[in-house]
Amino acid sequence: MLFGLGQPVVEKTHSDDITVIRFTGGAQLTGASSELNELGRLMQGNSETKVLIDLSRVSRIDSAGLGLLMNCYTHAVRNAGVLKLLHPNKQVQQVLSITRIDSVVASFDDEDKALESFR
């Protein structure tokens, strides 16, 4: 867990060999957000090859957030792994679609299906 102002901002759990990353409260993946910084810090030292990022609490994403997601994706692929997204809200999904990131990084609305897709 990473902490911001005494409260966890991002938490990392495991489901078998899959790393699941969740935001603990409402989050924005924007250039000035602490959530973006914490996710970047967490992913920088990440050696896991199967990563699922839960976006259910992310209300907004901008070019900095998209860049970080693509950096996470590239890092996973370089390590012979895969990155997938879970529960993007309508606005975040629209941004992923407009930028065509959704054609590279799979996203799911059902956690069980997302976890099963790694197997």
Coordinates of N, CA, C and O in Angstrom, one line a residue:
M1 N 0.8 -1.2 0.0 CA 0.0 0.0 0.0 C 0.9 1.2 0.0 O 1.9 1.3 0.6
L2 N 0.4 2.2 -0.7 CA 1.1 3.5 -0.7 C 0.2 4.5 0.0 O -1.0 4.4 0.0
F3 N 0.8 5.4 0.7 CA 0.1 6.3 1.6 C 0.2 7.8 1.1 O 1.3 8.2 0.8
G4 N -0.9 8.5 1.1 CA -0.8 9.9 0.9 C -1.6 10.6 2.0 O -2.8 10.2 2.2
L5 N -1.1 11.5 2.7 CA -1.7 12.2 3.8 C -2.2 11.2 4.8 O -3.3 11.4 5.4
G6 N -1.5 10.1 5.0 CA -1.8 9.1 6.1 C -2.8 8.1 5.6 O -3.1 7.2 6.3
Q7 N -3.4 8.3 4.4 CA -4.4 7.3 3.9 C -3.9 6.6 2.7 O -3.2 7.3 1.9
P8 N -4.1 5.3 2.5 CA -3.7 4.7 1.3 C -4.4 5.2 0.1 O -5.6 5.5 0.1
V9 N -3.6 5.5 -0.9 CA -4.2 6.1 -2.2 C -4.3 4.9 -3.2 O -5.3 4.9 -3.9
V10 N -3.4 4.0 -3.2 CA -3.4 2.9 -4.1 C -3.1 1.7 -3.3 O -2.2 1.7 -2.5
E11 N -3.8 0.6 -3.6 CA -3.4 -0.7 -2.9 C -3.2 -1.8 -3.9 O -3.8 -1.8 -5.0
K12 N -2.3 -2.7 -3.6 CA -2.0 -3.8 -4.5 C -2.3 -5.1 -3.8 O -1.9 -5.3 -2.7
T13 N -3.1 -5.9 -4.4 CA -3.4 -7.2 -3.9 C -3.1 -8.2 -5.0 O -2.8 -7.9 -6.1
H14 N -3.2 -9.5 -4.6 CA -3.0 -10.6 -5.6 C -4.1 -11.6 -5.6 O -4.7 -11.9 -4.6
S15 N -4.4 -12.0 -6.8 CA -5.4 -13.1 -7.0 C -4.6 -14.2 -7.8 O -4.3 -14.0 -9.0
D16 N -4.1 -15.2 -7.1 CA -3.2 -16.2 -7.7 C -1.9 -15.4 -8.1 O -1.3 -14.7 -7.3
D17 N -1.6 -15.5 -9.4 CA -0.4 -14.8 -9.9 C -0.7 -13.5 -10.6 O 0.1 -12.9 -11.3
I18 N -1.9 -13.0 -10.4 CA -2.3 -11.7 -11.0 C -2.3 -10.6 -9.9 O -2.8 -10.8 -8.8
T19 N -1.6 -9.5 -10.2 CA -1.6 -8.3 -9.4 C -2.8 -7.4 -9.7 O -3.0 -7.1 -10.8
V20 N -3.6 -7.1 -8.7 CA -4.7 -6.2 -8.8 C -4.4 -4.9 -8.1 O -4.1 -4.9 -6.9
I21 N -4.5 -3.8 -8.9 CA -4.2 -2.5 -8.3 C -5.5 -1.7 -8.3 O -6.2 -1.6 -9.3
R22 N -5.8 -1.2 -7.1 CA -7.1 -0.5 -6.9 C -6.8 0.9 -6.2 O -5.9 1.0 -5.4
F23 N -7.6 1.9 -6.5 CA -7.6 3.2 -5.8 C -8.5 3.0 -4.6 O -9.6 2.5 -4.8
T24 N -8.1 3.5 -3.5 CA -8.9 3.4 -2.3 C -10.0 4.4 -2.1 O -10.9 4.2 -1.3
G25 N -9.9 5.5 -2.9 CA -11.0 6.5 -2.8 C -11.1 7.1 -4.2 O -10.5 6.6 -5.2
G26 N -12.0 8.1 -4.3 CA -12.2 8.7 -5.6 C -10.8 9.2 -6.2 O -10.0 9.7 -5.4
A27 N -10.6 9.0 -7.5 CA -9.3 9.3 -8.0 C -9.4 10.0 -9.4 O -10.4 9.8 -10.1
Q28 N -8.4 10.7 -9.7 CA -8.3 11.3 -11.1 C -6.9 11.0 -11.5 O -5.9 11.2 -10.8
L29 N -6.8 10.5 -12.7 CA -5.5 10.3 -13.3 C -5.1 11.4 -14.2 O -5.3 11.4 -15.4
T30 N -4.8 12.5 -13.6 CA -4.4 13.8 -14.3 C -3.0 14.2 -13.9 O -2.5 13.8 -12.8
G31 N -2.5 15.1 -14.6 CA -1.1 15.5 -14.4 C -0.7 16.0 -13.0 O 0.3 15.7 -12.5
A32 N -1.7 16.6 -12.3 CA -1.4 17.1 -11.0 C -1.9 16.2 -9.9 O -1.7 16.6 -8.7
S33 N -2.4 15.1 -10.2 CA -3.0 14.3 -9.1 C -2.0 13.4 -8.4 O -1.1 12.9 -8.9
S34 N -2.3 13.3 -7.1 CA -1.4 12.4 -6.3 C -1.7 10.9 -6.7 O -0.7 10.1 -6.6
E35 N -2.9 10.6 -7.1 CA -3.1 9.2 -7.6 C -2.3 8.8 -8.7 O -1.7 7.7 -8.8
L36 N -2.1 9.7 -9.7 CA -1.2 9.5 -10.8 C 0.2 9.2 -10.4 O 0.9 8.3 -10.8
N37 N 0.7 10.1 -9.5 CA 2.0 9.9 -9.0 C 2.2 8.6 -8.2 O 3.3 7.9 -8.4
E38 N 1.3 8.3 -7.4 CA 1.4 7.0 -6.6 C 1.3 5.8 -7.5 O 2.1 4.8 -7.3
L39 N 0.4 5.8 -8.5 CA 0.4 4.7 -9.5 C 1.7 4.6 -10.2 O 2.2 3.5 -10.4
G40 N 2.2 5.7 -10.7 CA 3.5 5.7 -11.4 C 4.6 5.1 -10.5 O 5.4 4.3 -11.0
R41 N 4.7 5.5 -9.2 CA 5.7 5.0 -8.3 C 5.5 3.5 -8.1 O 6.5 2.8 -8.1
L42 N 4.3 3.1 -7.9 CA 4.0 1.7 -7.7 C 4.4 0.8 -8.9 O 5.0 -0.2 -8.8
M43 N 4.1 1.3 -10.1 CA 4.4 0.5 -11.3 C 5.8 0.5 -11.7 O 6.3 -0.4 -12.3
Q44 N 6.6 1.6 -11.3 CA 8.0 1.7 -11.6 C 8.8 0.5 -11.1 O 9.6 0.0 -11.8
G45 N 8.5 0.1 -9.9 CA 9.3 -1.0 -9.4 C 8.6 -2.4 -9.5 O 9.0 -3.4 -9.0
N46 N 7.5 -2.4 -10.4 CA 6.7 -3.6 -10.5 C 7.4 -4.6 -11.4 O 7.7 -4.3 -12.5
S47 N 7.5 -5.8 -10.9 CA 8.1 -6.9 -11.8 C 7.0 -8.0 -12.1 O 7.4 -8.9 -12.7
E48 N 5.8 -7.8 -11.6 CA 4.7 -8.7 -11.9 C 4.5 -8.7 -13.4 O 4.6 -7.7 -14.1
T49 N 4.0 -9.8 -13.9 CA 3.8 -9.9 -15.4 C 2.3 -9.9 -15.7 O 2.0 -9.7 -16.9
K50 N 1.4 -10.1 -14.8 CA 0.0 -10.0 -15.0 C -0.6 -9.0 -14.1 O -0.7 -9.1 -12.9
V51 N -1.0 -7.8 -14.7 CA -1.5 -6.7 -13.9 C -2.9 -6.3 -14.3 O -3.1 -6.1 -15.5
L52 N -3.8 -6.1 -13.4 CA -5.1 -5.6 -13.6 C -5.3 -4.3 -12.8 O -5.1 -4.3 -11.6
I53 N -5.6 -3.2 -13.5 CA -5.8 -1.9 -12.8 C -7.3 -1.6 -12.8 O -7.9 -1.5 -13.8
D54 N -7.8 -1.5 -11.5 CA -9.2 -1.3 -11.3 C -9.4 0.3 -11.4 O -8.9 1.0 -10.6
L55 N -10.2 0.7 -12.4 CA -10.4 2.1 -12.6 C -11.8 2.6 -12.1 O -12.2 3.7 -12.4
S56 N -12.5 1.7 -11.4 CA -13.8 2.0 -10.9 C -14.0 3.3 -10.1 O -15.0 3.9 -10.2
R57 N -12.9 3.7 -9.5 CA -13.0 5.0 -8.7 C -12.3 6.2 -9.4 O -12.2 7.2 -8.8
V58 N -11.9 5.9 -10.7 CA -11.3 7.0 -11.4 C -12.4 7.8 -12.2 O -13.1 7.2 -13.0
S59 N -12.5 9.0 -11.9 CA -13.6 9.8 -12.5 C -13.1 10.6 -13.7 O -13.9 11.0 -14.6
R60 N -11.8 10.8 -13.8 CA -11.2 11.6 -14.9 C -9.8 11.1 -15.3 O -9.1 10.7 -14.4
I61 N -9.5 11.2 -16.6 CA -8.2 10.8 -17.0 C -7.8 11.8 -18.1 O -8.6 12.2 -18.9
D62 N -6.5 12.3 -18.1 CA -6.1 13.2 -19.1 C -4.9 12.6 -19.8 O -4.6 11.4 -19.7
S63 N -4.2 13.4 -20.6 CA -3.0 12.9 -21.4 C -1.9 12.3 -20.5 O -1.3 11.3 -20.8
A64 N -1.8 12.9 -19.3 CA -0.7 12.4 -18.4 C -1.2 11.0 -17.9 O -0.3 10.1 -17.8
G65 N -2.4 10.8 -17.6 CA -2.9 9.5 -17.1 C -2.8 8.5 -18.2 O -2.5 7.3 -18.0
L66 N -3.2 8.9 -19.5 CA -3.1 8.0 -20.6 C -1.7 7.6 -20.8 O -1.4 6.4 -21.1
G67 N -0.8 8.5 -20.7 CA 0.7 8.2 -20.9 C 1.2 7.3 -19.9 O 1.9 6.3 -20.2
L68 N 0.7 7.4 -18.6 CA 1.1 6.5 -17.6 C 0.6 5.1 -17.9 O 1.3 4.1 -17.7
L69 N -0.7 5.0 -18.3 CA -1.2 3.7 -18.6 C -0.4 3.0 -19.7 O -0.2 1.8 -19.7
M70 N -0.1 3.8 -20.7 CA 0.7 3.2 -21.8 C 2.1 2.8 -21.4 O 2.7 1.8 -21.8
N71 N 2.7 3.6 -20.5 CA 4.0 3.2 -19.9 C 3.9 1.9 -19.1 O 4.8 1.0 -19.2
C72 N 2.8 1.8 -18.4 CA 2.6 0.5 -17.6 C 2.4 -0.6 -18.6 O 2.9 -1.7 -18.3
Y73 N 1.7 -0.4 -19.6 CA 1.4 -1.5 -20.7 C 2.8 -1.9 -21.3 O 3.1 -3.0 -21.4
T74 N 3.6 -0.9 -21.7 CA 4.9 -1.2 -22.3 C 5.8 -1.9 -21.3 O 6.5 -2.9 -21.7
H75 N 5.8 -1.5 -20.1 CA 6.6 -2.2 -19.1 C 6.2 -3.6 -18.9 O 7.0 -4.5 -18.9
A76 N 4.9 -3.9 -18.9 CA 4.4 -5.3 -18.8 C 4.8 -6.1 -20.0 O 5.3 -7.2 -19.9
V77 N 4.6 -5.5 -21.2 CA 5.0 -6.3 -22.4 C 6.5 -6.6 -22.5 O 6.9 -7.7 -22.9
R78 N 7.3 -5.6 -22.1 CA 8.7 -5.8 -22.1 C 9.1 -7.0 -21.1 O 10.1 -7.7 -21.4
N79 N 8.3 -7.2 -20.1 CA 8.6 -8.3 -19.2 C 7.8 -9.5 -19.5 O 7.5 -10.4 -18.6
A80 N 7.4 -9.7 -20.8 CA 6.6 -10.8 -21.3 C 5.3 -10.9 -20.5 O 4.8 -12.0 -20.2
G81 N 4.7 -9.8 -20.2 CA 3.5 -9.8 -19.4 C 2.3 -9.1 -20.1 O 2.4 -8.8 -21.3
V82 N 1.3 -8.8 -19.3 CA 0.1 -8.2 -19.9 C -0.5 -7.3 -18.8 O -0.5 -7.5 -17.6
L83 N -1.1 -6.2 -19.3 CA -1.8 -5.2 -18.5 C -3.3 -5.1 -19.0 O -3.5 -5.1 -20.2
K84 N -4.2 -5.2 -18.1 CA -5.6 -5.0 -18.4 C -6.3 -4.1 -17.4 O -5.8 -3.8 -16.4
L85 N -7.4 -3.5 -17.9 CA -8.1 -2.5 -17.1 C -9.5 -3.1 -16.7 O -10.1 -3.8 -17.4
L86 N -9.9 -2.6 -15.5 CA -11.2 -3.1 -15.0 C -12.1 -1.9 -14.6 O -11.6 -0.9 -14.1
H87 N -13.4 -2.0 -15.0 CA -14.4 -1.0 -14.6 C -14.1 0.4 -15.0 O -14.4 1.3 -14.1
P88 N -13.7 0.7 -16.2 CA -13.6 2.2 -16.5 C -15.0 2.7 -16.6 O -15.9 2.1 -17.2
N89 N -15.2 3.9 -16.0 CA -16.5 4.5 -16.1 C -16.7 5.0 -17.6 O -15.9 4.9 -18.4
K90 N -17.9 5.5 -17.8 CA -18.3 5.9 -19.2 C -17.4 7.0 -19.8 O -16.9 6.9 -20.9
Q91 N -17.0 8.0 -19.0 CA -16.2 9.0 -19.5 C -14.7 8.5 -19.7 O -14.1 8.9 -20.7
V92 N -14.2 7.7 -18.8 CA -12.9 7.2 -19.0 C -12.8 6.2 -20.2 O -11.9 6.3 -21.0
Q93 N -13.9 5.4 -20.3 CA -14.0 4.5 -21.5 C -14.0 5.3 -22.8 O -13.4 4.9 -23.8
Q94 N -14.7 6.4 -22.8 CA -14.8 7.2 -24.0 C -13.4 7.8 -24.4 O -13.0 7.8 -25.5
V95 N -12.6 8.2 -23.4 CA -11.3 8.7 -23.6 C -10.4 7.6 -24.2 O -9.6 7.7 -25.1
L96 N -10.5 6.4 -23.6 CA -9.8 5.2 -24.0 C -10.1 4.9 -25.5 O -9.3 4.5 -26.3
S97 N -11.4 5.0 -25.8 CA -11.9 4.8 -27.2 C -11.4 5.8 -28.2 O -10.9 5.5 -29.3
I98 N -11.5 7.1 -27.8 CA -11.1 8.2 -28.7 C -9.6 8.1 -29.1 O -9.2 8.3 -30.2
T99 N -8.8 7.7 -28.1 CA -7.4 7.6 -28.2 C -6.9 6.3 -28.8 O -5.8 6.0 -29.0
R100 N -7.9 5.4 -28.9 CA -7.7 4.0 -29.5 C -6.8 3.2 -28.5 O -6.3 2.1 -28.9
I101 N -6.7 3.6 -27.3 CA -5.9 2.8 -26.3 C -6.7 1.5 -26.0 O -6.1 0.4 -25.8
D102 N -8.1 1.6 -26.2 CA -8.9 0.4 -25.9 C -8.6 -0.7 -27.0 O -9.0 -1.9 -26.8
S103 N -8.0 -0.4 -28.1 CA -7.6 -1.4 -29.1 C -6.3 -2.1 -28.7 O -6.0 -3.2 -29.3
V104 N -5.6 -1.6 -27.7 CA -4.3 -2.1 -27.3 C -4.4 -2.8 -25.9 O -3.9 -3.8 -25.7
V105 N -5.1 -2.1 -25.0 CA -5.2 -2.5 -23.7 C -6.7 -3.0 -23.4 O -7.6 -2.2 -23.6
A106 N -6.9 -4.3 -23.1 CA -8.2 -4.8 -22.9 C -8.8 -4.2 -21.6 O -8.1 -4.1 -20.6
S107 N -10.1 -3.9 -21.6 CA -10.8 -3.5 -20.4 C -12.0 -4.4 -20.2 O -12.6 -4.9 -21.2
F108 N -12.4 -4.5 -19.0 CA -13.5 -5.4 -18.6 C -14.4 -4.7 -17.6 O -14.0 -3.9 -16.8
D109 N -15.7 -5.1 -17.6 CA -16.7 -4.6 -16.6 C -16.9 -5.7 -15.5 O -17.5 -5.3 -14.5
D110 N -16.4 -6.9 -15.7 CA -16.6 -8.0 -14.8 C -15.3 -8.5 -14.3 O -14.5 -8.9 -15.1
E111 N -15.1 -8.4 -13.0 CA -13.8 -8.8 -12.4 C -13.4 -10.2 -12.6 O -12.3 -10.6 -12.9
D112 N -14.4 -11.1 -12.4 CA -14.1 -12.5 -12.6 C -13.7 -12.8 -14.1 O -12.8 -13.6 -14.3
K113 N -14.4 -12.2 -15.0 CA -14.0 -12.4 -16.4 C -12.6 -11.8 -16.7 O -11.9 -12.4 -17.5
A114 N -12.3 -10.7 -16.1 CA -11.0 -10.1 -16.3 C -9.9 -11.0 -15.8 O -8.9 -11.3 -16.4
L115 N -10.1 -11.5 -14.6 CA -9.1 -12.4 -14.0 C -9.0 -13.7 -14.8 O -7.9 -14.2 -15.0
E116 N -10.1 -14.3 -15.3 CA -10.1 -15.5 -16.1 C -9.4 -15.2 -17.4 O -8.7 -16.1 -17.9
S117 N -9.4 -14.0 -17.9 CA -8.8 -13.7 -19.2 C -7.3 -13.8 -19.2 O -6.6 -13.9 -20.2
F118 N -6.7 -13.8 -18.0 CA -5.2 -13.9 -17.8 C -4.8 -15.4 -17.9 O -3.6 -15.7 -18.1
R119 N -5.7 -16.3 -17.8 CA -5.3 -17.7 -17.7 C -5.3 -18.4 -19.1 O -5.9 -18.0 -20.0

